[in-house]
Amino acid sequence: MASERHVAIPRGVTIELDGPVMKVKGPKGALERNVRFPQVAVGIGDGEVVISTASDRKRVMAMVGTYEAHVRNMCTGVTDGFEYRMKVVYSHFPIQLKLHGTRLEIINFLGEKKSRFADIENGVAAKISNDEIVLTGIDKELLGNSSANIEHATKIRKRDPRIFQDGIYLVARG
């Protein structure tokens, strides 16, 4: 074996392989991910997931590490969950936020008459307080996509970003 990585399965988590799809179930929910890649073998052994390859190629070795990180994140997500905190920053015009299902409406950003919108992915819960947005969920990838959507919706155009530093920014992950 050129590379072999082991990930211990935490207590209360069940992992099963259904062809190329890995299913992880825990107290907070269930996640699925396709773990098919040429020359990478994924198996479940004595209370651990084994990701291995016989290849010495850099791309294949990197994918082994990537799958190890995915399995660890999935186990953490179904047991503890993830939380992203975003800070609402404004100095010129007060920003107002409204949540409509899976869509965040950003009102009065830089004094604009039209509202800006950001999509919140399915499976992500958003809570809005005064100057903070808290995103929670079990899938780290969906949380990252949702926070990126929010940051992208408040991107400043046609103004000097050194002066207009208004926006919604990610400040903590946990």
PDB file of C-alpha atoms in Angstrom:
ATOM      1  CA  MET A   1       0.000   0.000   0.000  1.00  0.00           C
ATOM      2  CA  ALA A   2       1.303   3.417  -0.923  1.00  0.00           C
ATOM      3  CA  SER A   3      -1.041   5.205   1.468  1.00  0.00           C
ATOM      4  CA  GLU A   4      -3.595   4.096   4.016  1.00  0.00           C
ATOM      5  CA  ARG A   5      -5.585   6.280   6.402  1.00  0.00           C
ATOM      6  CA  HIS A   6      -7.805   5.176   9.277  1.00  0.00           C
ATOM      7  CA  VAL A   7     -10.721   7.119  10.759  1.00  0.00           C
ATOM      8  CA  ALA A   8     -12.225   5.833  14.020  1.00  0.00           C
ATOM      9  CA  ILE A   9     -16.023   5.666  14.097  1.00  0.00           C
ATOM     10  CA  PRO A  10     -17.334   7.518  17.192  1.00  0.00           C
ATOM     11  CA  ARG A  11     -19.837   5.973  19.589  1.00  0.00           C
ATOM     12  CA  GLY A  12     -23.433   6.441  18.439  1.00  0.00           C
ATOM     13  CA  VAL A  13     -22.500   6.732  14.748  1.00  0.00           C
ATOM     14  CA  THR A  14     -23.191   4.093  12.117  1.00  0.00           C
ATOM     15  CA  ILE A  15     -21.460   4.100   8.745  1.00  0.00           C
ATOM     16  CA  GLU A  16     -22.392   1.895   5.832  1.00  0.00           C
ATOM     17  CA  LEU A  17     -21.280   1.666   2.229  1.00  0.00           C
ATOM     18  CA  ASP A  18     -23.927   1.186  -0.437  1.00  0.00           C
ATOM     19  CA  GLY A  19     -21.802   0.815  -3.561  1.00  0.00           C
ATOM     20  CA  PRO A  20     -19.923   4.105  -3.982  1.00  0.00           C
ATOM     21  CA  VAL A  21     -22.213   5.976  -1.550  1.00  0.00           C
ATOM     22  CA  MET A  22     -21.196   6.309   2.103  1.00  0.00           C
ATOM     23  CA  LYS A  23     -24.084   6.800   4.541  1.00  0.00           C
ATOM     24  CA  VAL A  24     -23.346   8.200   7.995  1.00  0.00           C
ATOM     25  CA  LYS A  25     -26.081   8.229  10.648  1.00  0.00           C
ATOM     26  CA  GLY A  26     -25.917   9.752  14.099  1.00  0.00           C
ATOM     27  CA  PRO A  27     -28.001  11.434  16.782  1.00  0.00           C
ATOM     28  CA  LYS A  28     -28.374  14.713  14.827  1.00  0.00           C
ATOM     29  CA  GLY A  29     -29.249  13.203  11.449  1.00  0.00           C
ATOM     30  CA  ALA A  30     -27.868  11.405   8.420  1.00  0.00           C
ATOM     31  CA  LEU A  31     -25.468  12.374   5.636  1.00  0.00           C
ATOM     32  CA  GLU A  32     -24.542  10.802   2.317  1.00  0.00           C
ATOM     33  CA  ARG A  33     -21.512  11.281   0.077  1.00  0.00           C
ATOM     34  CA  ASN A  34     -20.228   9.632  -3.069  1.00  0.00           C
ATOM     35  CA  VAL A  35     -16.730   8.264  -2.362  1.00  0.00           C
ATOM     36  CA  ARG A  36     -15.889   6.876  -5.788  1.00  0.00           C
ATOM     37  CA  PHE A  37     -12.479   7.779  -7.221  1.00  0.00           C
ATOM     38  CA  PRO A  38     -10.207   5.678  -9.461  1.00  0.00           C
ATOM     39  CA  GLN A  39      -7.523   3.729  -7.562  1.00  0.00           C
ATOM     40  CA  VAL A  40      -8.937   4.681  -4.118  1.00  0.00           C
ATOM     41  CA  ALA A  41     -10.524   1.959  -1.984  1.00  0.00           C
ATOM     42  CA  VAL A  42     -12.845   2.782   0.918  1.00  0.00           C
ATOM     43  CA  GLY A  43     -13.815   0.068   3.385  1.00  0.00           C
ATOM     44  CA  ILE A  44     -15.234  -0.355   6.860  1.00  0.00           C
ATOM     45  CA  GLY A  45     -13.273  -2.478   9.331  1.00  0.00           C
ATOM     46  CA  ASP A  46     -13.205  -2.990  13.104  1.00  0.00           C
ATOM     47  CA  GLY A  47     -14.863   0.231  14.241  1.00  0.00           C
ATOM     48  CA  GLU A  48     -13.008   2.324  11.688  1.00  0.00           C
ATOM     49  CA  VAL A  49     -13.126   3.481   8.089  1.00  0.00           C
ATOM     50  CA  VAL A  50     -10.080   2.569   6.008  1.00  0.00           C
ATOM     51  CA  ILE A  51      -9.192   4.671   2.952  1.00  0.00           C
ATOM     52  CA  SER A  52      -6.309   3.279   0.926  1.00  0.00           C
ATOM     53  CA  THR A  53      -4.549   3.366  -2.418  1.00  0.00           C
ATOM     54  CA  ALA A  54      -1.723   1.443  -4.079  1.00  0.00           C
ATOM     55  CA  SER A  55      -0.803   4.353  -6.334  1.00  0.00           C
ATOM     56  CA  ASP A  56       2.070   6.779  -5.746  1.00  0.00           C
ATOM     57  CA  ARG A  57       0.532   9.534  -7.864  1.00  0.00           C
ATOM     58  CA  LYS A  58       0.154  12.873  -6.132  1.00  0.00           C
ATOM     59  CA  ARG A  59      -3.461  13.370  -7.233  1.00  0.00           C
ATOM     60  CA  VAL A  60      -4.563   9.967  -5.906  1.00  0.00           C
ATOM     61  CA  MET A  61      -2.672  10.429  -2.610  1.00  0.00           C
ATOM     62  CA  ALA A  62      -4.354  13.831  -2.177  1.00  0.00           C
ATOM     63  CA  MET A  63      -7.770  12.262  -2.717  1.00  0.00           C
ATOM     64  CA  VAL A  64      -7.091   9.762   0.089  1.00  0.00           C
ATOM     65  CA  GLY A  65      -6.516  12.686   2.480  1.00  0.00           C
ATOM     66  CA  THR A  66      -9.588  14.449   1.130  1.00  0.00           C
ATOM     67  CA  TYR A  67     -11.799  11.434   1.784  1.00  0.00           C
ATOM     68  CA  GLU A  68     -10.329  11.123   5.290  1.00  0.00           C
ATOM     69  CA  ALA A  69     -11.308  14.746   5.999  1.00  0.00           C
ATOM     70  CA  HIS A  70     -14.799  14.170   4.543  1.00  0.00           C
ATOM     71  CA  VAL A  71     -15.389  11.144   6.799  1.00  0.00           C
ATOM     72  CA  ARG A  72     -14.162  13.046   9.899  1.00  0.00           C
ATOM     73  CA  ASN A  73     -16.395  16.031   9.065  1.00  0.00           C
ATOM     74  CA  MET A  74     -19.414  13.804   8.476  1.00  0.00           C
ATOM     75  CA  CYS A  75     -18.892  12.061  11.835  1.00  0.00           C
ATOM     76  CA  THR A  76     -18.504  15.408  13.618  1.00  0.00           C
ATOM     77  CA  GLY A  77     -21.586  16.781  11.862  1.00  0.00           C
ATOM     78  CA  VAL A  78     -23.933  13.958  12.849  1.00  0.00           C
ATOM     79  CA  THR A  79     -22.721  13.960  16.470  1.00  0.00           C
ATOM     80  CA  ASP A  80     -22.058  17.628  17.355  1.00  0.00           C
ATOM     81  CA  GLY A  81     -23.072  19.666  14.308  1.00  0.00           C
ATOM     82  CA  PHE A  82     -21.409  22.820  13.006  1.00  0.00           C
ATOM     83  CA  GLU A  83     -22.016  26.507  13.679  1.00  0.00           C
ATOM     84  CA  TYR A  84     -20.874  29.517  11.639  1.00  0.00           C
ATOM     85  CA  ARG A  85     -21.156  33.056  13.030  1.00  0.00           C
ATOM     86  CA  MET A  86     -21.361  36.004  10.662  1.00  0.00           C
ATOM     87  CA  LYS A  87     -21.075  39.652  11.683  1.00  0.00           C
ATOM     88  CA  VAL A  88     -23.134  42.435  10.089  1.00  0.00           C
ATOM     89  CA  VAL A  89     -20.880  45.473   9.627  1.00  0.00           C
ATOM     90  CA  TYR A  90     -22.100  48.909   8.564  1.00  0.00           C
ATOM     91  CA  SER A  91     -20.948  52.462   9.123  1.00  0.00           C
ATOM     92  CA  HIS A  92     -22.954  54.490   6.635  1.00  0.00           C
ATOM     93  CA  PHE A  93     -26.409  52.939   6.325  1.00  0.00           C
ATOM     94  CA  PRO A  94     -27.988  50.499   8.813  1.00  0.00           C
ATOM     95  CA  ILE A  95     -28.521  47.088   7.239  1.00  0.00           C
ATOM     96  CA  GLN A  96     -31.810  45.288   7.897  1.00  0.00           C
ATOM     97  CA  LEU A  97     -32.159  41.525   7.531  1.00  0.00           C
ATOM     98  CA  LYS A  98     -35.277  39.424   6.980  1.00  0.00           C
ATOM     99  CA  LEU A  99     -35.432  35.670   6.585  1.00  0.00           C
ATOM    100  CA  HIS A 100     -38.026  34.300   4.156  1.00  0.00           C
ATOM    101  CA  GLY A 101     -37.778  30.508   4.370  1.00  0.00           C
ATOM    102  CA  THR A 102     -34.484  29.637   2.695  1.00  0.00           C
ATOM    103  CA  ARG A 103     -33.837  33.150   1.400  1.00  0.00           C
ATOM    104  CA  LEU A 104     -32.187  36.006   3.285  1.00  0.00           C
ATOM    105  CA  GLU A 105     -33.262  39.513   2.303  1.00  0.00           C
ATOM    106  CA  ILE A 106     -30.678  42.255   2.871  1.00  0.00           C
ATOM    107  CA  ILE A 107     -32.402  45.652   2.986  1.00  0.00           C
ATOM    108  CA  ASN A 108     -30.800  49.127   2.808  1.00  0.00           C
ATOM    109  CA  PHE A 109     -27.291  47.855   2.020  1.00  0.00           C
ATOM    110  CA  LEU A 110     -25.238  51.008   1.266  1.00  0.00           C
ATOM    111  CA  GLY A 111     -28.512  52.921   1.005  1.00  0.00           C
ATOM    112  CA  GLU A 112     -29.645  50.994  -2.082  1.00  0.00           C
ATOM    113  CA  LYS A 113     -33.356  51.076  -2.846  1.00  0.00           C
ATOM    114  CA  LYS A 114     -33.448  47.477  -4.106  1.00  0.00           C
ATOM    115  CA  SER A 115     -32.976  44.629  -1.685  1.00  0.00           C
ATOM    116  CA  ARG A 116     -30.249  42.052  -2.121  1.00  0.00           C
ATOM    117  CA  PHE A 117     -30.921  38.350  -1.626  1.00  0.00           C
ATOM    118  CA  ALA A 118     -28.824  35.382  -0.508  1.00  0.00           C
ATOM    119  CA  ASP A 119     -29.886  31.741  -0.669  1.00  0.00           C
ATOM    120  CA  ILE A 120     -29.589  29.579   2.435  1.00  0.00           C
ATOM    121  CA  GLU A 121     -29.056  25.923   1.499  1.00  0.00           C
ATOM    122  CA  ASN A 122     -31.592  23.264   2.554  1.00  0.00           C
ATOM    123  CA  GLY A 123     -30.453  21.629   5.781  1.00  0.00           C
ATOM    124  CA  VAL A 124     -29.010  24.868   7.194  1.00  0.00           C
ATOM    125  CA  ALA A 125     -30.820  26.770   9.947  1.00  0.00           C
ATOM    126  CA  ALA A 126     -30.270  30.521  10.164  1.00  0.00           C
ATOM    127  CA  LYS A 127     -30.922  32.720  13.204  1.00  0.00           C
ATOM    128  CA  ILE A 128     -30.771  36.488  12.933  1.00  0.00           C
ATOM    129  CA  SER A 129     -30.028  38.687  15.916  1.00  0.00           C
ATOM    130  CA  ASN A 130     -29.058  42.363  16.049  1.00  0.00           C
ATOM    131  CA  ASP A 131     -25.655  42.383  14.350  1.00  0.00           C
ATOM    132  CA  GLU A 132     -25.112  38.663  13.906  1.00  0.00           C
ATOM    133  CA  ILE A 133     -26.269  35.747  11.777  1.00  0.00           C
ATOM    134  CA  VAL A 134     -25.779  32.241  13.178  1.00  0.00           C
ATOM    135  CA  LEU A 135     -25.860  29.358  10.689  1.00  0.00           C
ATOM    136  CA  THR A 136     -26.152  25.824  12.097  1.00  0.00           C
ATOM    137  CA  GLY A 137     -26.324  22.427  10.453  1.00  0.00           C
ATOM    138  CA  ILE A 138     -24.759  18.999  10.159  1.00  0.00           C
ATOM    139  CA  ASP A 139     -23.229  19.328   6.669  1.00  0.00           C
ATOM    140  CA  LYS A 140     -20.090  21.486   6.666  1.00  0.00           C
ATOM    141  CA  GLU A 141     -20.183  21.929   2.894  1.00  0.00           C
ATOM    142  CA  LEU A 142     -23.732  23.342   2.912  1.00  0.00           C
ATOM    143  CA  LEU A 143     -22.817  25.732   5.758  1.00  0.00           C
ATOM    144  CA  GLY A 144     -19.819  26.979   3.794  1.00  0.00           C
ATOM    145  CA  ASN A 145     -21.922  27.480   0.669  1.00  0.00           C
ATOM    146  CA  SER A 146     -24.578  29.396   2.601  1.00  0.00           C
ATOM    147  CA  SER A 147     -22.048  31.715   4.252  1.00  0.00           C
ATOM    148  CA  ALA A 148     -20.363  32.294   0.892  1.00  0.00           C
ATOM    149  CA  ASN A 149     -23.740  33.174  -0.655  1.00  0.00           C
ATOM    150  CA  ILE A 150     -24.339  35.753   2.085  1.00  0.00           C
ATOM    151  CA  GLU A 151     -20.866  37.288   1.755  1.00  0.00           C
ATOM    152  CA  HIS A 152     -21.188  37.381  -2.035  1.00  0.00           C
ATOM    153  CA  ALA A 153     -24.582  39.104  -1.840  1.00  0.00           C
ATOM    154  CA  THR A 154     -22.997  42.000   0.076  1.00  0.00           C
ATOM    155  CA  LYS A 155     -20.039  42.454  -2.259  1.00  0.00           C
ATOM    156  CA  ILE A 156     -19.304  46.134  -2.838  1.00  0.00           C
ATOM    157  CA  ARG A 157     -19.138  47.348  -6.420  1.00  0.00           C
ATOM    158  CA  LYS A 158     -18.232  50.784  -7.842  1.00  0.00           C
ATOM    159  CA  ARG A 159     -17.046  52.113  -4.459  1.00  0.00           C
ATOM    160  CA  ASP A 160     -13.717  52.186  -2.691  1.00  0.00           C
ATOM    161  CA  PRO A 161     -13.621  49.088  -0.411  1.00  0.00           C
ATOM    162  CA  ARG A 162     -11.131  50.811   1.916  1.00  0.00           C
ATOM    163  CA  ILE A 163     -13.753  53.409   2.791  1.00  0.00           C
ATOM    164  CA  PHE A 164     -16.959  51.381   2.409  1.00  0.00           C
ATOM    165  CA  GLN A 165     -16.227  48.309   4.507  1.00  0.00           C
ATOM    166  CA  ASP A 166     -19.899  47.494   4.971  1.00  0.00           C
ATOM    167  CA  GLY A 167     -21.013  43.912   4.554  1.00  0.00           C
ATOM    168  CA  ILE A 168     -21.689  40.613   6.264  1.00  0.00           C
ATOM    169  CA  TYR A 169     -18.538  38.672   7.107  1.00  0.00           C
ATOM    170  CA  LEU A 170     -17.750  35.242   8.536  1.00  0.00           C
ATOM    171  CA  VAL A 171     -16.055  35.701  11.940  1.00  0.00           C
ATOM    172  CA  ALA A 172     -16.183  32.273  13.650  1.00  0.00           C
ATOM    173  CA  ARG A 173     -16.566  28.617  12.756  1.00  0.00           C
ATOM    174  CA  GLY A 174     -17.234  25.899  15.259  1.00  0.00           C
TER     175      GLY A 174
END
